[in-house]
RNA sequence: GCGCCCGUAGCUCAGUGGAUCAGAGCAUCUGACUUCGGAUCAGAGGGUCGGGGGUUCGAAUCCCUCCGGGCGCGCCA
């Protein structure tokens, strides 16, 4: 797999062409106002926004700033557009070849060939840096995703979270952000105990409890349970059984700065701890196979052990946001708009899952992140408000904590939804899905859809139509260019080092115009925190290249100079396709 | 019951802080140069943007309402 070039802050690419044009328009607007051609705006001047028109007749780049200024300047949009256009034409900037005013007040601009040429040349000079952009706002970002409990292998239910999170990280990195990828394991608590109890039951030759875990992997775990763990678990089970019958009182509610009770040490917990570790190793291996990398693995137990939960609770208490009620400790979430207050410490002294969430926020932010992103399934939307509220209550900026919710995927096979339950052991693992569909196709599938949209994933369809999948269309374009470049060398032709003066033809101009947009697409994707713009762009670029291929003979020994220039443009296109695919973690094959 | 999300072409999905978008891919149909990769290209048909109201010069986009689907409303995780 061709991986995306790693983030290298030292590579500071020139701003996207679109940005250059926007700045030129802003300068022209200022010039027109200074010259008295336009009045000075009373209130806030609207920011200039430029866009890529869908209709080619509207030029390469257009702006509606004249219409936005019509009200504050009390001039007609056409009059304003005319003044800005005149100022643009009057500037010595060779950026634009033409500037047209179109009703009701649009400014349509066409890029000069020289801009296309120097951009293409820059791609050839620095392929790895192409597509990386300067951040609008440099941040240290923590992205936490997957975070599936280590109670069983990753399933297709975890697929979207894994890919969405990974893709977001890649896009943010290309957008110039400093990204840390993090996985949170809930390695203690009732679910782990149930997993442990299930393993112990099988080891004893008994049936798995009804509320335990029933998958085949539990049988394997029971068989592999080391003797020392087995004996320790058995001894602890016996001891806690004796203790439970001897002392029913548990010391009353924990208030006024008590220590938060840690997880109970019992047989199932001991076995569960071991099993979770084993399962976790499998999860890490699966993620590696997906090309999903993590920088930091944090466990819930470590948050308790290192006092983060306690510190966060203390912080909330000191700020007056905790109170006791019915023997439990509550966070006054309603202060921040939640519909009810939330329990942090149960009446029995045990912290809730929410308590660990709060401790985790404190722990993450203590590491110096400016921004925390949680990739959560839509079923978690009920917990968004309370966690963000807790962050606010601890004194952090509300915007520092962001939850990105993705909708559930319905997996369908033969027209029937695939039902799943990790506990019942009826599920399709992520490994199985990828073995059937392929990583590239799966990545493309998730990358090309907005995370918030509910989608259907038809497994059979994904396999059967694999050759019609747009991902193969894009990869084919890349392989075709690689083939052309190979072909060229056999007749002694190499790409030229520059396309200067060689983009005059219609096929060349159209292709170059598509190629130079990559940084804009990356910029938009990073700021919107979405990836489907990149897949759409890659598809479009492939289409434009295929048209170029149809209209322009690239390898032609009878016209060596023209061939070398077209080879250079083809190479720039190949780099752009490879970088766009690499950004998505998808391979860019030289042949297929 | 309350809250959040969603409903766009036969299918899968973009577009949703108004004008310069009703779009892409697949599927269907019709065509393509003895030539660099036909996993390609050119073209066609196909949608009252779930229904209905409202605001506006203008609404897929904003507001209300209804219908239909998903999810959430624990001292679970």
XYZ file of C-alpha atoms (C1' of nucleotides) in Angstrom:
669
model
C 0.000 0.000 0.000
C 1.230 3.450 -0.833
C 0.839 5.343 2.371
C 0.216 9.060 2.600
C 3.301 11.147 3.112
C 3.641 11.808 6.807
C 2.941 15.244 8.129
C 5.972 17.426 7.825
C 5.348 20.871 9.218
C 8.588 22.044 7.620
C 7.054 21.631 4.190
C 5.138 24.862 3.948
C 3.399 24.743 0.620
C 2.298 27.878 -1.134
C -1.327 28.765 -0.437
C -3.934 27.237 -2.727
C -4.572 29.205 -5.898
C -8.070 29.888 -4.664
C -6.609 31.689 -1.667
C -4.368 33.811 -3.877
C -7.394 34.894 -5.862
C -9.369 35.685 -2.732
C -6.566 37.889 -1.447
C -6.335 39.618 -4.814
C -10.050 40.396 -4.702
C -9.721 41.760 -1.189
C -6.868 44.001 -2.298
C -8.835 45.183 -5.308
C -11.822 45.966 -3.128
C -9.629 48.033 -0.807
C -8.120 49.834 -3.775
C -11.532 50.678 -5.195
C -12.651 52.057 -1.857
C -9.449 54.015 -1.323
C -9.723 55.516 -4.798
C -13.250 56.656 -4.064
C -14.790 54.407 -6.672
C -16.782 52.764 -3.909
C -18.009 54.184 -0.601
C -16.600 52.975 2.664
C -18.763 50.348 4.351
C -20.529 51.512 7.513
C -20.631 48.287 9.445
C -18.506 45.210 9.255
C -17.204 44.509 5.783
C -18.338 41.068 4.660
C -15.482 38.689 4.170
C -14.686 37.892 0.585
C -15.620 34.361 -0.333
C -14.585 32.745 -3.565
C -15.885 29.519 -5.014
C -15.274 27.110 -7.825
C -18.297 27.416 -10.100
C -19.788 24.180 -11.299
C -20.482 25.736 -14.661
C -17.280 26.226 -16.629
C -18.746 29.193 -18.458
C -18.528 31.016 -15.160
C -14.773 30.849 -15.148
C -12.341 29.140 -12.812
C -13.194 31.075 -9.721
C -16.151 33.291 -8.858
C -17.151 35.526 -5.997
C -20.471 36.924 -4.838
C -18.882 39.668 -2.754
C -20.545 42.416 -4.774
C -23.969 41.118 -3.837
C -23.015 40.822 -0.201
C -21.748 44.399 -0.230
C -24.779 45.825 -1.990
C -26.630 46.562 1.229
C -23.805 48.014 3.344
C -22.439 50.086 0.455
C -25.871 51.070 -0.819
C -24.818 50.436 -4.382
C -26.119 47.993 -6.918
C -24.271 44.677 -7.066
C -23.399 45.265 -10.708
C -21.884 48.646 -9.941
C -19.759 47.215 -7.136
C -18.690 44.265 -9.233
C -17.677 46.615 -12.017
C -15.527 48.705 -9.694
C -13.803 45.654 -8.212
C -13.263 44.195 -11.662
C -11.687 47.445 -12.830
C -9.357 47.477 -9.838
C -8.426 43.855 -10.482
C -7.657 44.591 -14.096
C -5.639 47.607 -13.081
C -3.387 45.684 -10.748
C -0.115 44.371 -12.056
C -0.923 40.921 -10.710
C -0.625 38.355 -13.510
C -2.895 35.949 -11.633
C -5.966 36.351 -13.776
C -6.433 36.124 -17.501
C -9.939 37.546 -17.493
C -12.457 39.088 -15.128
C -16.115 39.242 -16.092
C -19.099 40.771 -14.381
C -22.243 38.687 -14.667
C -25.760 39.445 -13.494
C -26.971 39.691 -10.828
C -23.506 40.724 -9.654
C -21.123 37.817 -9.814
C -17.483 38.306 -10.578
C -16.257 35.466 -12.755
C -12.534 35.056 -13.091
C -10.312 32.918 -15.264
C -6.815 31.952 -14.181
C -3.806 32.888 -16.261
C -1.795 30.080 -17.825
C 1.262 31.193 -15.896
C -0.467 30.256 -12.633
C -1.257 26.797 -13.928
C 2.297 26.378 -15.149
C 4.063 27.334 -11.969
C 1.708 25.210 -9.898
C 2.271 22.127 -12.032
C 6.014 22.744 -11.931
C 5.855 22.966 -8.149
C 4.145 19.569 -8.005
C 6.916 18.017 -10.066
C 9.547 19.645 -7.854
C 8.024 18.468 -4.554
C 5.644 15.529 -5.022
C 5.452 14.612 -1.333
C 4.496 18.115 -0.260
C 1.725 18.463 -2.823
C -1.666 18.567 -1.168
C -0.449 19.563 2.250
C -1.735 22.923 3.340
C -1.123 25.405 6.064
C -3.710 25.235 8.819
C -6.231 28.013 9.060
C -5.652 27.627 12.776
C -2.799 25.467 14.057
C -3.946 23.155 16.793
C -2.826 20.168 18.791
C -5.719 17.800 18.335
C -6.517 14.564 20.112
C -8.782 12.240 18.169
C -10.182 9.341 20.129
C -11.918 6.648 18.140
C -12.947 2.995 18.007
C -12.437 2.542 21.754
C -14.363 -0.726 21.604
C -14.395 -2.622 24.860
C -11.918 -5.519 24.936
C -14.691 -8.037 25.420
C -14.490 -9.486 21.937
C -12.986 -8.977 18.509
C -13.759 -5.904 16.442
C -16.893 -6.443 14.391
C -18.309 -4.790 11.338
C -20.164 -2.614 13.818
C -16.819 -1.005 14.632
C -15.887 -0.512 10.981
C -17.287 2.933 10.454
C -15.793 4.370 13.605
C -12.388 2.952 12.730
C -12.364 4.296 9.198
C -14.039 7.607 9.924
C -11.586 8.304 12.723
C -8.560 7.263 10.748
C -9.649 9.247 7.702
C -10.318 12.317 9.801
C -6.851 12.083 11.325
C -5.253 11.808 7.910
C -7.162 14.819 6.630
C -6.367 16.923 9.677
C -2.697 16.030 9.359
C -2.677 17.034 5.701
C -4.408 20.210 6.837
C -1.412 21.031 8.975
C -2.761 20.026 12.375
C -0.765 18.152 15.001
C -2.859 15.026 15.532
C -2.666 12.369 18.222
C -4.674 9.213 17.595
C -6.006 7.633 20.731
C -7.832 4.453 21.756
C -9.619 4.137 25.084
C -10.088 0.713 26.597
C -12.729 0.120 29.230
C -10.691 -2.597 30.807
C -12.507 -2.757 34.107
C -16.065 -2.929 35.222
C -19.079 -5.104 34.832
C -18.549 -6.096 31.198
C -15.013 -7.256 31.817
C -16.185 -9.168 34.870
C -18.806 -10.858 32.731
C -16.199 -11.797 30.186
C -14.057 -13.206 33.011
C -16.999 -15.091 34.470
C -17.719 -16.557 31.045
C -14.144 -17.743 30.659
C -14.101 -19.223 34.162
C -17.392 -21.027 33.604
C -16.107 -22.666 30.436
C -12.874 -23.554 32.179
C -14.887 -25.283 34.892
C -16.773 -27.137 32.223
C -19.977 -25.226 32.963
C -22.248 -23.318 30.658
C -21.631 -19.617 30.085
C -23.977 -17.490 32.215
C -26.959 -16.070 30.358
C -25.621 -12.531 30.701
C -22.093 -13.600 29.746
C -20.294 -13.704 26.420
C -21.075 -16.592 24.126
C -18.824 -16.225 21.098
C -16.470 -18.947 19.942
C -13.540 -16.764 20.891
C -14.517 -17.224 24.558
C -13.998 -20.963 24.189
C -10.530 -20.275 22.869
C -9.828 -17.918 25.738
C -10.909 -20.526 28.281
C -8.642 -23.104 26.710
C -5.708 -20.716 26.772
C -6.298 -19.408 30.296
C -2.940 -19.842 32.089
C -2.958 -21.974 35.218
C -1.671 -19.228 37.476
C -4.476 -16.892 36.434
C -6.963 -19.694 36.840
C -5.775 -20.443 40.362
C -5.649 -16.810 41.396
C -9.135 -16.250 40.077
C -10.437 -19.306 41.865
C -8.885 -18.252 45.158
C -10.237 -14.711 44.855
C -13.677 -16.017 44.049
C -13.688 -18.127 47.156
C -12.402 -15.298 49.328
C -14.880 -12.717 48.098
C -17.704 -15.175 48.537
C -16.698 -15.578 52.158
C -16.308 -11.842 52.656
C -19.668 -11.101 51.130
C -21.440 -13.354 53.610
C -19.466 -11.984 56.560
C -19.772 -8.197 56.193
C -22.854 -6.814 54.490
C -22.238 -3.199 55.506
C -20.170 -1.235 53.049
C -19.282 1.876 54.977
C -22.072 4.126 53.758
C -22.068 6.706 51.014
C -18.911 8.414 50.014
C -19.083 12.137 50.507
C -16.971 15.120 51.494
C -13.816 14.169 49.754
C -13.742 10.411 50.078
C -11.486 8.208 48.087
C -13.273 6.739 45.139
C -13.495 3.013 45.441
C -11.554 1.065 42.904
C -12.894 -1.893 41.008
C -13.552 -4.954 43.113
C -10.906 -7.622 42.952
C -12.660 -10.885 42.457
C -12.331 -14.020 40.445
C -14.178 -12.804 37.355
C -12.236 -9.550 37.458
C -8.923 -11.370 37.534
C -9.879 -13.687 34.699
C -11.474 -10.784 32.863
C -8.329 -8.702 33.151
C -6.321 -11.474 31.566
C -8.923 -12.128 28.846
C -9.220 -8.429 28.055
C -5.499 -8.241 27.540
C -5.634 -11.148 25.163
C -8.584 -9.686 23.271
C -6.884 -6.309 23.142
C -3.889 -7.806 21.370
C -6.251 -9.166 18.725
C -7.938 -5.795 18.334
C -4.607 -4.076 17.848
C -3.651 -6.617 15.199
C -6.932 -6.138 13.356
C -6.521 -2.379 13.328
C -3.007 -2.710 11.998
C -4.353 -4.799 9.137
C -6.807 -2.009 8.327
C -3.978 0.472 8.172
C -5.431 2.229 11.195
C -2.667 3.461 13.438
C -2.884 4.672 17.009
C -0.386 6.730 18.959
C -1.759 6.333 22.457
C -3.685 3.546 24.153
C -5.309 4.545 27.402
C -7.091 2.260 29.824
C -9.899 3.168 32.149
C -8.042 1.487 35.012
C -5.053 3.768 34.519
C -7.253 6.833 34.888
C -8.327 5.592 38.318
C -4.890 4.421 39.349
C -3.241 7.711 38.539
C -5.897 9.745 40.282
C -7.362 11.531 37.279
C -10.923 10.648 38.175
C -10.352 11.841 41.719
C -8.729 15.063 40.544
C -11.550 15.812 38.143
C -14.123 15.172 40.851
C -12.212 17.432 43.233
C -12.126 20.137 40.611
C -15.863 19.967 40.080
C -16.486 19.950 43.803
C -14.250 22.963 44.344
C -16.152 24.818 41.653
C -19.412 23.972 43.384
C -20.813 21.763 40.690
C -21.138 18.594 42.783
C -23.766 17.830 45.370
C -24.900 14.859 47.406
C -28.307 13.347 46.996
C -29.664 9.934 48.014
C -26.186 8.956 49.125
C -24.688 9.544 45.693
C -22.588 12.360 44.330
C -24.136 14.275 41.453
C -22.822 16.658 38.828
C -25.133 19.612 38.353
C -25.219 19.243 34.575
C -28.481 21.175 34.391
C -26.507 24.338 35.165
C -25.125 24.015 31.669
C -28.356 23.170 29.921
C -28.579 19.412 30.341
C -32.048 18.067 30.987
C -31.001 16.329 34.193
C -28.145 16.081 36.650
C -25.792 13.118 36.414
C -24.418 10.733 39.007
C -20.651 10.755 39.313
C -20.171 8.518 42.338
C -22.739 5.923 43.199
C -24.159 5.498 46.665
C -21.922 2.472 47.104
C -18.843 4.581 46.503
C -18.091 3.222 43.054
C -17.530 5.784 40.314
C -19.799 5.729 37.288
C -18.605 5.399 33.742
C -19.294 9.100 33.441
C -16.808 9.749 36.246
C -14.112 8.085 34.182
C -15.153 10.209 31.202
C -14.607 13.346 33.242
C -11.277 12.127 34.529
C -10.266 11.341 30.985
C -11.091 14.856 29.800
C -8.900 16.214 32.569
C -6.109 13.792 31.738
C -6.193 14.526 28.010
C -6.230 18.283 28.414
C -3.374 18.065 30.900
C -1.284 16.791 28.004
C -1.580 20.138 26.247
C -4.160 19.508 23.554
C -6.094 22.478 22.241
C -8.904 20.350 20.992
C -10.396 16.959 21.773
C -12.412 15.101 19.174
C -14.434 12.032 20.068
C -15.618 9.800 17.254
C -18.754 8.238 18.638
C -21.617 6.207 17.296
C -24.944 7.991 17.099
C -26.164 5.954 20.066
C -23.862 8.021 22.274
C -25.497 11.315 21.506
C -27.163 11.301 24.905
C -23.781 11.545 26.585
C -22.424 14.410 24.514
C -23.946 17.180 26.583
C -22.877 15.871 29.969
C -19.229 15.364 29.009
C -18.966 18.754 27.361
C -20.740 20.306 30.324
C -18.278 18.699 32.691
C -15.392 20.126 30.671
C -16.978 23.561 30.881
C -17.578 23.128 34.604
C -13.906 22.304 35.087
C -13.068 25.621 33.484
C -12.299 24.601 29.948
C -13.519 26.282 26.802
C -16.702 24.587 25.619
C -15.272 24.383 22.102
C -12.275 22.418 23.336
C -14.333 19.246 23.400
C -16.064 18.104 20.245
C -18.029 14.952 19.562
C -18.338 13.756 15.999
C -21.205 11.303 15.774
C -21.493 8.839 12.957
C -24.707 7.084 12.055
C -25.132 3.375 12.161
C -24.433 1.223 9.171
C -26.931 -1.409 8.189
C -24.982 -4.373 6.919
C -26.982 -6.322 4.411
C -26.358 -9.682 2.859
C -28.659 -11.030 0.174
C -31.139 -8.303 0.897
C -31.397 -9.163 4.598
C -29.987 -7.084 7.394
C -27.220 -8.824 9.300
C -28.174 -8.767 12.963
C -25.401 -8.809 15.496
C -24.760 -9.245 19.158
C -21.314 -9.395 20.639
C -22.626 -10.978 23.792
C -24.595 -13.655 21.982
C -21.567 -14.305 19.845
C -23.431 -13.752 16.602
C -21.435 -11.249 14.620
C -19.210 -10.754 11.613
C -15.737 -9.651 12.534
C -14.021 -6.762 10.883
C -11.328 -9.144 9.692
C -13.927 -11.279 7.951
C -15.495 -8.301 6.242
C -12.165 -7.030 4.966
C -11.208 -10.457 3.708
C -14.362 -10.411 1.594
C -14.493 -6.832 0.420
C -10.913 -5.591 0.537
C -9.438 -2.709 2.481
C -9.311 -0.245 -0.409
C -12.960 -0.761 -1.322
C -14.053 -0.550 2.296
C -12.039 2.593 2.920
C -13.505 4.232 -0.149
C -16.995 3.253 0.860
C -16.739 4.991 4.203
C -14.652 7.903 2.952
C -17.155 8.828 0.266
C -20.113 9.245 2.570
C -20.811 11.854 5.200
C -20.384 10.292 8.650
C -23.775 11.561 9.710
C -25.675 9.875 6.932
C -27.239 6.546 7.661
C -25.976 4.122 5.060
C -26.466 0.585 3.888
C -23.485 -1.632 3.252
C -24.489 -4.544 1.054
C -21.683 -7.035 1.466
C -22.538 -9.102 -1.583
C -23.000 -5.994 -3.676
C -19.660 -4.607 -2.560
C -17.976 -7.790 -3.689
C -19.930 -8.409 -6.863
C -19.621 -4.884 -8.200
C -16.078 -4.415 -7.104
C -14.920 -3.584 -10.611
C -17.548 -0.895 -10.915
C -16.588 0.654 -7.620
C -15.319 4.196 -8.146
C -12.200 3.329 -6.176
C -11.106 1.063 -9.001
C -11.927 3.744 -11.516
C -9.537 6.107 -9.769
C -6.890 3.455 -9.277
C -7.210 2.553 -12.942
C -6.475 6.114 -13.958
C -3.356 6.019 -11.813
C -2.241 2.689 -13.258
C -2.920 3.943 -16.765
C -0.650 6.948 -16.261
C 2.039 4.724 -14.801
C 1.733 2.552 -17.878
C 2.050 5.536 -20.175
C 5.171 6.671 -18.359
C 6.625 3.180 -18.727
C 5.728 3.161 -22.393
C 7.457 6.495 -22.871
C 10.763 5.241 -21.540
C 10.733 2.417 -24.073
C 10.825 4.969 -26.868
C 13.349 7.163 -25.134
C 10.991 9.867 -23.869
C 11.074 11.284 -20.339
C 8.825 13.846 -18.678
C 10.098 17.394 -19.024
C 11.020 19.224 -15.842
C 8.551 21.986 -16.590
C 5.276 22.557 -18.378
C 6.152 26.195 -19.019
C 4.526 27.305 -22.235
C 2.934 23.916 -22.804
C -0.573 24.328 -21.427
C -2.046 26.260 -24.307
C -4.000 23.345 -25.716
C -7.541 22.723 -24.529
C -6.868 19.188 -23.225
C -3.810 20.346 -21.291
C -5.557 23.382 -19.847
C -8.544 21.375 -18.669
C -6.377 18.769 -16.975
C -4.082 21.309 -15.351
C -7.071 23.200 -13.978
C -8.298 20.021 -12.299
C -4.891 19.016 -10.968
C -4.160 22.257 -9.157
C -7.265 22.029 -7.006
C -6.004 19.356 -4.618
C -4.863 21.747 -1.848
C -8.247 23.460 -1.896
C -10.005 20.134 -1.539
C -7.757 19.196 1.377
C -8.324 22.555 3.006
C -12.085 22.192 2.737
C -12.008 18.621 4.003
C -9.890 19.532 7.004
C -12.027 22.473 7.999
C -15.279 20.582 7.501
C -13.807 17.490 9.167
C -15.138 15.328 6.371
C -13.595 13.243 3.628
C -16.184 12.724 0.929
C -14.991 15.818 -0.891
C -11.708 14.055 -1.490
C -13.258 10.965 -3.028
C -15.453 13.141 -5.218
C -12.415 15.120 -6.333
C -10.355 12.014 -7.053
C -13.169 10.637 -9.179
C -13.479 13.897 -11.069
C -9.747 14.155 -11.664
C -9.711 10.608 -13.014
C -12.537 11.519 -15.376
C -10.720 14.614 -16.591
C -7.586 12.605 -17.164
C -9.434 9.986 -19.192
C -10.769 12.789 -21.393
C -7.244 14.175 -21.760
C -6.024 10.732 -22.729
C -8.711 10.533 -25.367
C -7.953 13.937 -26.856
C -4.194 14.208 -26.511
C -1.651 11.711 -27.710
C 0.923 11.662 -24.936
C 3.660 9.408 -26.254
C 4.472 10.475 -29.778
C 8.077 10.025 -30.949
C 7.318 12.316 -33.893
C 6.673 15.226 -31.534
C 9.224 14.728 -28.734
C 8.986 18.184 -27.158
C 5.232 18.072 -26.953
C 5.410 14.508 -25.645
C 7.808 15.464 -22.883
C 5.550 18.305 -21.771
C 2.482 16.087 -21.807
C 4.376 13.422 -19.888
C 5.200 16.033 -17.266
C 1.549 16.959 -16.972
C 0.600 13.290 -16.780
C 3.159 12.785 -14.037
C 1.736 15.713 -12.090
C -1.691 14.127 -12.464
C -0.369 10.786 -11.256
C 1.176 12.448 -8.200
C -2.090 14.183 -7.464
C -4.112 10.989 -7.731
C -1.579 9.107 -5.602
C -1.600 11.785 -2.924
C -5.390 11.974 -2.864
C -5.625 8.208 -2.519
C -2.798 8.152 0.009
C -4.679 10.694 2.040
C -7.458 8.136 2.295
C -5.128 5.268 3.068
C -5.889 3.682 -0.283
C -3.229 2.189 -2.513
C -2.248 3.742 -5.838
C -1.179 0.790 -7.976
C 1.107 1.097 -10.981
C -0.723 -1.768 -12.617
C -3.865 -3.720 -11.903
C -44.396 10.687 26.113
C -39.891 14.018 25.627
C -35.201 14.957 22.899
C -31.720 14.343 18.736
C -30.732 12.536 13.630
C -32.647 11.126 8.945
C -36.293 10.865 4.339
C -33.109 13.765 -2.760
C -33.325 9.405 -9.782
C -34.878 2.094 -9.965
C -30.340 1.376 -6.215
C -26.217 3.611 -3.109
C -25.263 8.518 -1.897
C -23.549 14.167 -2.628
C -25.662 19.108 -2.360
C -28.812 21.613 3.041
C -25.777 29.254 7.075
C -30.950 31.319 -0.190
C -29.133 33.370 -6.242
C -24.088 30.282 -10.607
C -27.275 23.156 -9.635
C -31.426 19.225 -8.720
C -26.103 16.322 -9.132
C -22.473 11.769 -9.060
C -21.750 6.536 -9.289
C -24.262 2.047 -10.230
C -28.328 -0.016 -13.029
C -31.058 0.603 -18.082
C -30.738 2.057 -23.394
C -27.800 3.862 -27.899
C -23.051 4.556 -29.884
C -16.946 4.783 -30.203
C -11.027 5.876 -33.451
C -6.960 -0.904 -36.818
C -3.297 4.214 -32.397
C -0.061 5.449 -25.447
C -4.179 0.049 -20.743
C -11.887 -0.745 -23.534
C -11.469 -1.715 -15.566
C -12.021 3.563 -20.949
C -14.876 7.263 -23.756
C -19.505 9.945 -26.095
C -24.762 10.342 -25.538
C -30.015 9.228 -23.717
C -34.029 8.297 -20.531
C -35.102 8.712 -15.252
C -36.679 12.967 -9.402
C -43.696 17.817 -7.908
C -35.833 16.876 -3.238
C -41.454 12.140 2.188
C -46.774 15.114 2.355
C -48.945 19.877 3.466
C -48.657 24.892 5.026
C -45.625 29.466 6.029
C -41.561 33.426 5.422
C -39.185 35.587 0.830
C -38.120 38.566 -5.246
C -36.382 33.459 -4.741
C -36.584 27.370 -0.467
C -33.901 20.509 -1.350
C -31.798 24.367 2.021
C -35.144 28.566 7.018
C -40.027 28.099 10.280
C -44.613 25.148 11.600
C -47.222 20.645 11.090
C -48.184 15.605 9.637
C -46.353 10.724 7.781
C -42.390 7.227 7.757
C -37.464 5.266 9.702
C -33.148 5.328 13.335
C -31.199 6.497 18.078
C -31.302 8.323 23.037
C -33.931 9.359 27.648
C -30.006 4.138 34.090
C -26.529 5.112 40.731
C -25.493 0.282 32.470
C -21.095 0.366 29.751
